[in-house]
Amino acid sequence: MNPDEATRNSIDRLWTEIDRREDELIETVAELVRHPSELGNEAEAQAYVAEHLRQTGLDVDVWDLDESIMSLPNAGDSGVPFPGRPNVAAVQKGAGSGRSLIVQGHIDVVSPEPVAAWSYDPWQATIAGDRMYGRGAHDMKSGDALNLMLPRLLRDLGIQLNGDLIVQSVIEEECTGNGALDAARRYRADAAVITEPTGGRFTHAHVGVLWFRIGITGKSWHAMQSWYGVNAITKSIPIMQALQALDARLNERTHPAFADIEHPINLNIGVIQGGDWPSTVPGACELHCRLSCYPGQSIAETRHEIETAIAGAIAGDSWFAEHPPSLTWDGFQSAGSTVAMDEPSVKLLDAWHERVFGAPMELKAGTGINDMRYYNFAGIPAGCYGAAGDNGHAADEWLDLRSMVPAAKVLGAFILDWCGVAE
Ligand SMILES: [Zn+2]
């Protein structure tokens, strides 16, 4: 890290401006939270993002994903059609000679249900003390606001970058990753940062994730003669036990990035649907599951392990021999990824983190999936870095408001140093 004088001066001015406009930064998070954006309902929030970028003077690109991406490797299927739920990208054009950078965030948030468990309205961005409460306040409208405000502050300060700065706001991070998959092939850059709320840590690795459904067929009958029926719910028990055993087996394997994590691989049986009447033997049951895998393991290999586990559970069962369970793949179908710590962009981000925080950034290996993978798959080195908070995907999700200014300073200085400042 040895920025020239123009860059150093610009960083000083940017940091002063970030301090001065902290309220505006936080209000931008609040505005985003007040635009609910669950799966299928992303349009209004994306319109806000696009308008914000337009007002900054960027070239804004708003596009619906094309169905054809569903056939690409690591694409998933959310079951929701793409039209009317666009991705947004915008380019702050550089003077031409510097390195380019993508800063990316996802606009989608998970459901706040059960809302009764919240102390605050999940869509009102209530501030209490140093916290903002709201669905997405943490994951990840905090990062979306950073991505909107940094180009705005540069514009207002009259700072011209050398390399292009590309802002992206994508859909479907929480269920497939299709938004990032499409954005990472539409735009190229020399590096990317996903501004997920990492609490000032750097996500350098994360697992892959698959969702799957197992359909079990039984034979419905009146419960008073249950021996004539086949109970699809109880038939699913050995399959669930086999999945639990698979989870245990997979955690016997290790991966260097996940060595400190107690149970890195997680097979979750998240939904069970079966039967419809207490006095009827259930004729059908369906399990909806999620399994993770270490980076480096392919989707085909992971699917094979699931298929083998199920085959073992049903072997020798005469009912299953005639009525084999169905196995279908929905939602996430993506491998994990890593980024090397000696990538120039990672080293530079680390240096600016250390300048702001007084210590090197801690590393984080994600046991959940995030959008960085598609940039790494496309040859654009990418990791996650952003603000702090907690209760993502839970009641009373909150953003630590004090974390926004330091995160903005690290990312802002990194952008200026990476892309360069035009004289
Ligand atoms: Zn997120």
Short mmCIF file of C-alpha atoms and ligand atoms in Angstrom, two decimals:
data_model
loop_
_atom_site.label_atom_id
_atom_site.label_comp_id
_atom_site.label_asym_id
_atom_site.label_seq_id
_atom_site.Cartn_x
_atom_site.Cartn_y
_atom_site.Cartn_z
CA MET A 1 0.00 0.00 0.00
CA ASN A 2 1.77 3.08 -1.24
CA PRO A 3 -0.76 5.43 -2.77
CA ASP A 4 0.42 8.47 -4.72
CA GLU A 5 -0.26 11.93 -3.43
CA ALA A 6 -3.45 12.49 -5.41
CA THR A 7 -4.87 9.24 -4.01
CA ARG A 8 -3.81 10.05 -0.43
CA ASN A 9 -5.42 13.47 -0.63
CA SER A 10 -8.59 12.00 -2.07
CA ILE A 11 -8.77 9.38 0.69
CA ASP A 12 -8.45 12.11 3.34
CA ARG A 13 -11.23 14.12 1.73
CA LEU A 14 -13.43 11.04 1.33
CA TRP A 15 -12.98 10.05 4.98
CA THR A 16 -13.92 13.53 6.12
CA GLU A 17 -17.00 13.41 3.91
CA ILE A 18 -17.99 9.96 5.26
CA ASP A 19 -17.84 11.33 8.83
CA ARG A 20 -19.81 14.42 7.82
CA ARG A 21 -22.54 12.44 6.04
CA GLU A 22 -22.92 9.48 8.40
CA ASP A 23 -26.62 10.32 8.83
CA GLU A 24 -27.19 10.12 5.09
CA LEU A 25 -25.42 6.78 4.93
CA ILE A 26 -27.64 5.39 7.68
CA GLU A 27 -30.76 6.91 6.16
CA THR A 28 -29.93 5.11 2.92
CA VAL A 29 -29.98 1.78 4.79
CA ALA A 30 -33.32 2.78 6.33
CA GLU A 31 -34.79 3.69 2.92
CA LEU A 32 -33.76 0.31 1.58
CA VAL A 33 -35.28 -1.49 4.58
CA ARG A 34 -38.55 0.40 4.03
CA HIS A 35 -38.70 -1.19 0.57
CA PRO A 36 -39.50 -4.83 1.42
CA SER A 37 -37.82 -7.15 -1.09
CA GLU A 38 -38.58 -10.76 -0.38
CA LEU A 39 -38.32 -13.29 -3.19
CA GLY A 40 -40.68 -12.25 -5.99
CA ASN A 41 -41.09 -8.73 -4.62
CA GLU A 42 -37.77 -7.09 -5.49
CA ALA A 43 -39.00 -4.55 -8.07
CA GLU A 44 -39.66 -1.50 -5.87
CA ALA A 45 -36.40 -1.82 -3.96
CA GLN A 46 -34.49 -2.23 -7.22
CA ALA A 47 -36.25 0.85 -8.62
CA TYR A 48 -35.02 2.79 -5.59
CA VAL A 49 -31.48 1.51 -6.16
CA ALA A 50 -31.57 2.37 -9.87
CA GLU A 51 -32.90 5.88 -9.19
CA HIS A 52 -30.25 6.52 -6.52
CA LEU A 53 -27.50 5.52 -8.97
CA ARG A 54 -29.07 7.59 -11.75
CA GLN A 55 -29.12 10.65 -9.48
CA THR A 56 -25.43 10.09 -8.83
CA GLY A 57 -24.95 10.37 -12.59
CA LEU A 58 -23.96 6.78 -13.35
CA ASP A 59 -24.89 4.80 -16.45
CA VAL A 60 -27.59 2.52 -15.07
CA ASP A 61 -28.40 -0.89 -16.53
CA VAL A 62 -31.64 -2.57 -15.42
CA TRP A 63 -32.34 -6.00 -16.86
CA ASP A 64 -34.49 -9.05 -16.26
CA LEU A 65 -32.63 -12.32 -16.09
CA ASP A 66 -33.10 -14.63 -19.05
CA GLU A 67 -34.51 -18.14 -18.49
CA SER A 68 -31.51 -19.53 -20.38
CA ILE A 69 -29.25 -18.96 -17.37
CA MET A 70 -31.03 -21.81 -15.59
CA SER A 71 -29.10 -24.27 -17.74
CA LEU A 72 -25.70 -22.87 -16.68
CA PRO A 73 -23.49 -24.66 -14.15
CA ASN A 74 -24.23 -23.61 -10.55
CA ALA A 75 -27.59 -22.04 -11.47
CA GLY A 76 -30.61 -22.81 -9.28
CA ASP A 77 -34.36 -22.77 -9.58
CA SER A 78 -36.39 -20.51 -7.28
CA GLY A 79 -39.65 -21.36 -9.03
CA VAL A 80 -40.38 -17.64 -9.52
CA PRO A 81 -40.38 -16.28 -13.11
CA PHE A 82 -37.77 -13.60 -13.84
CA PRO A 83 -39.78 -10.84 -15.59
CA GLY A 84 -40.32 -7.73 -13.46
CA ARG A 85 -37.63 -8.58 -10.88
CA PRO A 86 -34.55 -7.02 -12.45
CA ASN A 87 -30.91 -6.95 -11.61
CA VAL A 88 -29.40 -3.45 -11.50
CA ALA A 89 -25.84 -2.43 -12.37
CA ALA A 90 -24.23 0.96 -12.90
CA VAL A 91 -20.81 2.08 -14.04
CA GLN A 92 -18.87 5.02 -12.67
CA LYS A 93 -16.59 5.40 -15.66
CA GLY A 94 -12.88 5.68 -14.92
CA ALA A 95 -10.48 7.91 -16.80
CA GLY A 96 -9.20 4.76 -18.44
CA SER A 97 -5.89 3.57 -17.05
CA GLY A 98 -6.72 2.06 -13.66
CA ARG A 99 -7.85 -1.29 -12.37
CA SER A 100 -11.59 -1.89 -12.37
CA LEU A 101 -13.70 -3.05 -9.44
CA ILE A 102 -17.17 -4.47 -8.85
CA VAL A 103 -18.92 -3.75 -5.56
CA GLN A 104 -21.93 -5.99 -5.25
CA GLY A 105 -24.88 -6.54 -2.97
CA HIS A 106 -28.06 -8.58 -3.04
CA ILE A 107 -31.39 -6.83 -2.75
CA ASP A 108 -33.46 -9.83 -1.67
CA VAL A 109 -34.20 -10.48 1.98
CA VAL A 110 -35.71 -13.51 3.67
CA SER A 111 -39.20 -13.45 5.14
CA PRO A 112 -39.55 -11.80 8.57
CA GLU A 113 -42.05 -14.45 9.66
CA PRO A 114 -43.06 -15.03 12.35
CA VAL A 115 -43.52 -11.26 12.67
CA ALA A 116 -45.03 -11.72 16.14
CA ALA A 117 -41.55 -12.65 17.37
CA TRP A 118 -40.23 -9.16 16.52
CA SER A 119 -40.01 -6.29 18.99
CA TYR A 120 -40.14 -3.81 16.09
CA ASP A 121 -41.90 -3.59 12.74
CA PRO A 122 -39.49 -5.41 10.38
CA TRP A 123 -40.05 -2.84 7.61
CA GLN A 124 -39.75 0.41 9.60
CA ALA A 125 -35.98 0.51 10.21
CA THR A 126 -36.46 1.54 13.83
CA ILE A 127 -33.37 3.01 15.46
CA ALA A 128 -32.85 2.24 19.16
CA GLY A 129 -29.52 3.26 20.64
CA ASP A 130 -26.73 2.22 18.28
CA ARG A 131 -28.89 -0.27 16.44
CA MET A 132 -31.21 -0.22 13.47
CA TYR A 133 -33.78 -2.99 13.57
CA GLY A 134 -35.33 -4.34 10.40
CA ARG A 135 -35.38 -7.21 7.94
CA GLY A 136 -32.33 -6.65 5.76
CA ALA A 137 -30.86 -3.88 7.94
CA HIS A 138 -27.93 -6.23 8.43
CA ASP A 139 -28.18 -8.76 5.55
CA MET A 140 -27.55 -6.88 3.43
CA LYS A 141 -29.05 -3.48 2.90
CA SER A 142 -26.18 -2.18 5.02
CA GLY A 143 -23.86 -3.22 2.18
CA ASP A 144 -26.24 -2.04 -0.54
CA ALA A 145 -26.20 1.41 1.08
CA LEU A 146 -22.39 1.45 1.14
CA ASN A 147 -22.38 0.55 -2.56
CA LEU A 148 -24.79 3.41 -3.32
CA MET A 149 -23.20 6.06 -1.13
CA LEU A 150 -19.52 5.62 -2.01
CA PRO A 151 -19.96 6.59 -5.70
CA ARG A 152 -22.25 9.44 -4.57
CA LEU A 153 -19.61 10.85 -2.23
CA LEU A 154 -16.90 10.55 -4.90
CA ARG A 155 -19.13 12.39 -7.35
CA ASP A 156 -19.89 15.15 -4.85
CA LEU A 157 -16.19 15.57 -4.05
CA GLY A 158 -15.35 15.73 -7.76
CA ILE A 159 -12.99 12.75 -7.43
CA GLN A 160 -12.47 10.95 -10.74
CA LEU A 161 -11.25 7.33 -10.63
CA ASN A 162 -8.86 5.89 -13.19
CA GLY A 163 -10.48 2.45 -13.36
CA ASP A 164 -14.19 1.72 -13.71
CA LEU A 165 -16.21 1.27 -10.53
CA ILE A 166 -19.20 -1.00 -11.15
CA VAL A 167 -22.06 -1.18 -8.64
CA GLN A 168 -24.36 -4.21 -8.78
CA SER A 169 -27.57 -4.99 -6.93
CA VAL A 170 -28.82 -8.50 -7.65
CA ILE A 171 -31.77 -10.78 -6.91
CA GLU A 172 -32.04 -14.33 -5.55
CA GLU A 173 -28.94 -14.47 -3.36
CA GLU A 174 -30.98 -16.13 -0.63
CA CYS A 175 -32.33 -19.00 -2.73
CA THR A 176 -30.31 -19.64 -5.90
CA GLY A 177 -27.61 -17.05 -6.64
CA ASN A 178 -28.97 -16.61 -10.17
CA GLY A 179 -28.78 -12.80 -9.94
CA ALA A 180 -25.05 -12.85 -9.23
CA LEU A 181 -24.48 -15.61 -11.76
CA ASP A 182 -25.90 -13.35 -14.47
CA ALA A 183 -24.24 -10.14 -13.21
CA ALA A 184 -20.80 -11.81 -13.03
CA ARG A 185 -20.96 -12.77 -16.70
CA ARG A 186 -22.45 -9.46 -17.89
CA TYR A 187 -19.68 -7.32 -16.34
CA ARG A 188 -16.02 -8.06 -15.94
CA ALA A 189 -13.57 -6.36 -13.59
CA ASP A 190 -10.14 -6.91 -12.10
CA ALA A 191 -11.63 -7.67 -8.67
CA ALA A 192 -14.93 -7.72 -6.79
CA VAL A 193 -16.04 -7.12 -3.21
CA ILE A 194 -19.38 -8.38 -1.95
CA THR A 195 -20.32 -5.98 0.84
CA GLU A 196 -22.06 -8.62 2.98
CA PRO A 197 -22.15 -7.70 6.69
CA THR A 198 -19.08 -9.59 7.85
CA GLY A 199 -18.46 -7.48 10.94
CA GLY A 200 -15.15 -6.24 9.53
CA ARG A 201 -13.94 -9.75 8.82
CA PHE A 202 -13.12 -11.03 5.35
CA THR A 203 -14.95 -14.03 3.93
CA HIS A 204 -12.30 -15.87 1.93
CA ALA A 205 -14.09 -19.22 1.62
CA HIS A 206 -17.61 -20.56 1.76
CA VAL A 207 -19.39 -23.83 1.26
CA GLY A 208 -21.50 -24.86 -1.71
CA VAL A 209 -25.19 -25.55 -1.11
CA LEU A 210 -27.78 -27.86 -2.65
CA TRP A 211 -31.47 -27.98 -1.97
CA PHE A 212 -33.40 -31.16 -2.69
CA ARG A 213 -36.79 -32.69 -2.16
CA ILE A 214 -37.55 -36.32 -1.43
CA GLY A 215 -41.06 -37.49 -2.22
CA ILE A 216 -42.24 -40.61 -0.41
CA THR A 217 -45.31 -42.44 -1.64
CA GLY A 218 -47.50 -44.42 0.76
CA LYS A 219 -51.00 -45.79 0.49
CA SER A 220 -53.79 -43.89 2.16
CA TRP A 221 -56.42 -45.80 4.09
CA HIS A 222 -58.79 -45.33 6.98
CA ALA A 223 -56.81 -45.24 10.22
CA MET A 224 -59.13 -47.79 11.84
CA GLN A 225 -57.60 -50.33 9.46
CA SER A 226 -54.17 -48.81 9.19
CA TRP A 227 -52.58 -52.20 8.42
CA TYR A 228 -54.13 -51.97 4.93
CA GLY A 229 -52.34 -48.69 4.27
CA VAL A 230 -48.71 -47.62 4.03
CA ASN A 231 -47.81 -44.61 6.14
CA ALA A 232 -45.67 -42.27 4.02
CA ILE A 233 -44.62 -40.27 7.10
CA THR A 234 -43.25 -43.22 9.03
CA LYS A 235 -41.71 -44.62 5.82
CA SER A 236 -39.65 -41.44 5.67
CA ILE A 237 -37.99 -42.08 9.05
CA PRO A 238 -35.21 -44.41 7.80
CA ILE A 239 -34.49 -41.93 5.02
CA MET A 240 -34.17 -39.10 7.56
CA GLN A 241 -31.86 -41.27 9.67
CA ALA A 242 -29.71 -41.98 6.61
CA LEU A 243 -29.47 -38.24 5.94
CA GLN A 244 -28.37 -37.62 9.52
CA ALA A 245 -25.72 -40.32 9.15
CA LEU A 246 -24.56 -38.69 5.92
CA ASP A 247 -24.21 -35.37 7.76
CA ALA A 248 -22.02 -37.03 10.39
CA ARG A 249 -19.90 -38.77 7.76
CA LEU A 250 -19.32 -35.62 5.77
CA ASN A 251 -18.11 -33.80 8.88
CA GLU A 252 -15.38 -36.40 9.35
CA ARG A 253 -13.74 -34.82 6.30
CA THR A 254 -11.74 -31.63 6.70
CA HIS A 255 -10.88 -28.58 4.66
CA PRO A 256 -8.11 -26.19 5.72
CA ALA A 257 -10.33 -23.10 5.55
CA PHE A 258 -12.90 -24.72 7.86
CA ALA A 259 -10.54 -26.36 10.34
CA ASP A 260 -11.68 -24.13 13.23
CA ILE A 261 -15.38 -24.74 12.70
CA GLU A 262 -16.97 -27.47 14.79
CA HIS A 263 -19.62 -28.68 12.33
CA PRO A 264 -18.89 -27.08 8.97
CA ILE A 265 -21.09 -29.26 6.76
CA ASN A 266 -24.79 -29.17 7.55
CA LEU A 267 -27.57 -31.29 6.19
CA ASN A 268 -30.80 -29.68 7.29
CA ILE A 269 -34.22 -31.29 6.90
CA GLY A 270 -36.02 -27.96 6.78
CA VAL A 271 -39.56 -28.83 5.75
CA ILE A 272 -41.68 -31.94 6.12
CA GLN A 273 -45.08 -32.11 4.49
CA GLY A 274 -47.20 -35.19 4.76
CA GLY A 275 -50.73 -36.36 5.38
CA ASP A 276 -53.88 -34.31 5.73
CA TRP A 277 -56.10 -35.95 8.33
CA PRO A 278 -55.52 -37.57 11.72
CA SER A 279 -57.75 -40.52 10.87
CA THR A 280 -56.20 -41.16 7.45
CA VAL A 281 -53.00 -43.08 6.83
CA PRO A 282 -50.90 -40.52 4.89
CA GLY A 283 -50.41 -41.47 1.26
CA ALA A 284 -47.65 -38.97 0.58
CA CYS A 285 -44.84 -37.20 2.41
CA GLU A 286 -42.21 -34.78 1.16
CA LEU A 287 -38.95 -33.68 2.76
CA HIS A 288 -37.25 -30.41 1.74
CA CYS A 289 -33.57 -30.48 2.57
CA ARG A 290 -30.39 -28.45 2.32
CA LEU A 291 -26.88 -29.86 2.22
CA SER A 292 -23.60 -27.96 2.08
CA CYS A 293 -20.25 -29.16 0.69
CA TYR A 294 -16.68 -27.94 0.89
CA PRO A 295 -15.31 -25.71 -1.87
CA GLY A 296 -13.73 -27.90 -4.51
CA GLN A 297 -16.48 -30.51 -4.38
CA SER A 298 -18.78 -30.47 -7.39
CA ILE A 299 -22.55 -30.52 -7.43
CA ALA A 300 -22.50 -33.87 -9.26
CA GLU A 301 -20.35 -35.42 -6.51
CA THR A 302 -22.60 -34.05 -3.78
CA ARG A 303 -25.75 -35.26 -5.52
CA HIS A 304 -24.20 -38.70 -5.81
CA GLU A 305 -23.64 -38.84 -2.03
CA ILE A 306 -27.28 -37.99 -1.41
CA GLU A 307 -28.48 -40.60 -3.90
CA THR A 308 -26.25 -43.23 -2.33
CA ALA A 309 -27.51 -42.44 1.18
CA ILE A 310 -31.14 -42.76 0.10
CA ALA A 311 -30.45 -45.96 -1.82
CA GLY A 312 -28.90 -47.44 1.32
CA ALA A 313 -31.91 -46.46 3.42
CA ILE A 314 -34.45 -48.16 1.16
CA ALA A 315 -32.47 -51.26 0.20
CA GLY A 316 -34.36 -54.47 0.92
CA ASP A 317 -37.69 -52.70 1.49
CA SER A 318 -40.33 -54.33 -0.69
CA TRP A 319 -42.64 -51.27 -0.67
CA PHE A 320 -39.85 -48.95 -1.77
CA ALA A 321 -38.78 -51.50 -4.43
CA GLU A 322 -42.14 -50.91 -6.12
CA HIS A 323 -42.57 -47.26 -5.09
CA PRO A 324 -39.11 -45.70 -5.03
CA PRO A 325 -38.90 -42.24 -3.48
CA SER A 326 -38.53 -39.36 -5.93
CA LEU A 327 -35.55 -37.03 -5.65
CA THR A 328 -35.71 -33.55 -7.19
CA TRP A 329 -33.34 -30.58 -7.06
CA ASP A 330 -34.68 -27.09 -6.37
CA GLY A 331 -33.20 -23.81 -5.11
CA PHE A 332 -29.43 -23.66 -4.64
CA GLN A 333 -27.38 -26.01 -6.83
CA SER A 334 -24.00 -24.39 -6.47
CA ALA A 335 -20.47 -25.31 -5.50
CA GLY A 336 -18.54 -23.26 -2.94
CA SER A 337 -15.50 -21.08 -3.61
CA THR A 338 -12.36 -19.62 -2.13
CA VAL A 339 -10.21 -16.60 -2.92
CA ALA A 340 -6.45 -16.62 -2.38
CA MET A 341 -5.19 -14.31 0.37
CA ASP A 342 -2.28 -13.24 -1.84
CA GLU A 343 -4.57 -11.76 -4.49
CA PRO A 344 -3.51 -8.11 -4.86
CA SER A 345 -7.06 -6.89 -4.21
CA VAL A 346 -7.31 -8.92 -0.98
CA LYS A 347 -3.95 -7.68 0.27
CA LEU A 348 -4.90 -4.10 -0.46
CA LEU A 349 -8.25 -4.39 1.30
CA ASP A 350 -6.47 -5.95 4.27
CA ALA A 351 -3.98 -3.06 4.37
CA TRP A 352 -6.75 -0.45 4.48
CA HIS A 353 -8.65 -2.45 7.09
CA GLU A 354 -5.54 -2.45 9.24
CA ARG A 355 -5.11 1.30 8.74
CA VAL A 356 -8.66 1.96 9.97
CA PHE A 357 -8.95 -0.72 12.67
CA GLY A 358 -5.32 -0.99 13.82
CA ALA A 359 -5.20 -4.77 13.27
CA PRO A 360 -5.26 -7.11 10.26
CA MET A 361 -8.70 -8.22 9.19
CA GLU A 362 -9.79 -11.56 10.61
CA LEU A 363 -10.75 -14.28 8.19
CA LYS A 364 -14.09 -15.93 8.01
CA ALA A 365 -15.03 -19.20 6.31
CA GLY A 366 -18.73 -19.17 5.52
CA THR A 367 -20.80 -22.22 6.44
CA GLY A 368 -23.55 -20.64 4.36
CA ILE A 369 -23.33 -19.69 0.73
CA ASN A 370 -22.90 -16.17 -0.70
CA ASP A 371 -22.56 -14.49 -4.08
CA MET A 372 -18.74 -14.25 -4.19
CA ARG A 373 -18.54 -17.64 -5.87
CA TYR A 374 -19.77 -16.54 -9.29
CA TYR A 375 -17.07 -13.87 -9.54
CA ASN A 376 -14.40 -16.36 -8.49
CA PHE A 377 -15.78 -18.90 -10.99
CA ALA A 378 -15.56 -16.17 -13.66
CA GLY A 379 -11.92 -15.44 -12.79
CA ILE A 380 -12.68 -12.21 -10.91
CA PRO A 381 -11.14 -12.53 -7.41
CA ALA A 382 -13.89 -11.84 -4.87
CA GLY A 383 -14.58 -12.02 -1.15
CA CYS A 384 -17.02 -10.44 1.31
CA TYR A 385 -16.38 -7.47 3.57
CA GLY A 386 -18.81 -5.16 5.34
CA ALA A 387 -20.58 -3.78 8.39
CA ALA A 388 -21.57 -5.46 11.67
CA GLY A 389 -24.80 -6.55 13.33
CA ASP A 390 -26.67 -9.75 14.04
CA ASN A 391 -29.89 -11.79 13.82
CA GLY A 392 -29.86 -12.12 10.05
CA HIS A 393 -32.64 -14.56 9.02
CA ALA A 394 -34.09 -14.22 12.54
CA ALA A 395 -36.41 -11.95 14.54
CA ASP A 396 -35.06 -8.50 15.50
CA GLU A 397 -32.34 -8.44 12.85
CA TRP A 398 -30.16 -5.43 13.62
CA LEU A 399 -27.36 -3.35 12.18
CA ASP A 400 -24.66 -1.92 14.43
CA LEU A 401 -24.81 1.70 13.28
CA ARG A 402 -21.31 2.42 14.61
CA SER A 403 -19.91 -0.08 12.10
CA MET A 404 -21.05 1.81 9.01
CA VAL A 405 -18.49 4.63 9.02
CA PRO A 406 -15.44 2.37 9.53
CA ALA A 407 -16.69 -0.03 6.83
CA ALA A 408 -17.25 2.91 4.46
CA LYS A 409 -13.75 4.24 5.18
CA VAL A 410 -12.06 0.90 4.50
CA LEU A 411 -14.04 0.26 1.33
CA GLY A 412 -13.73 3.87 0.16
CA ALA A 413 -9.95 3.98 0.60
CA PHE A 414 -9.65 0.57 -1.03
CA ILE A 415 -11.68 1.74 -4.05
CA LEU A 416 -9.52 4.86 -4.50
CA ASP A 417 -6.26 2.96 -4.06
CA TRP A 418 -7.33 0.04 -6.28
CA CYS A 419 -8.88 2.00 -9.13
CA GLY A 420 -6.50 4.97 -8.82
CA VAL A 421 -7.38 8.65 -8.83
CA ALA A 422 -7.11 10.69 -12.02
CA GLU A 423 -4.86 13.73 -11.71
ZN ZN B 1 -26.56 -11.75 2.54
#
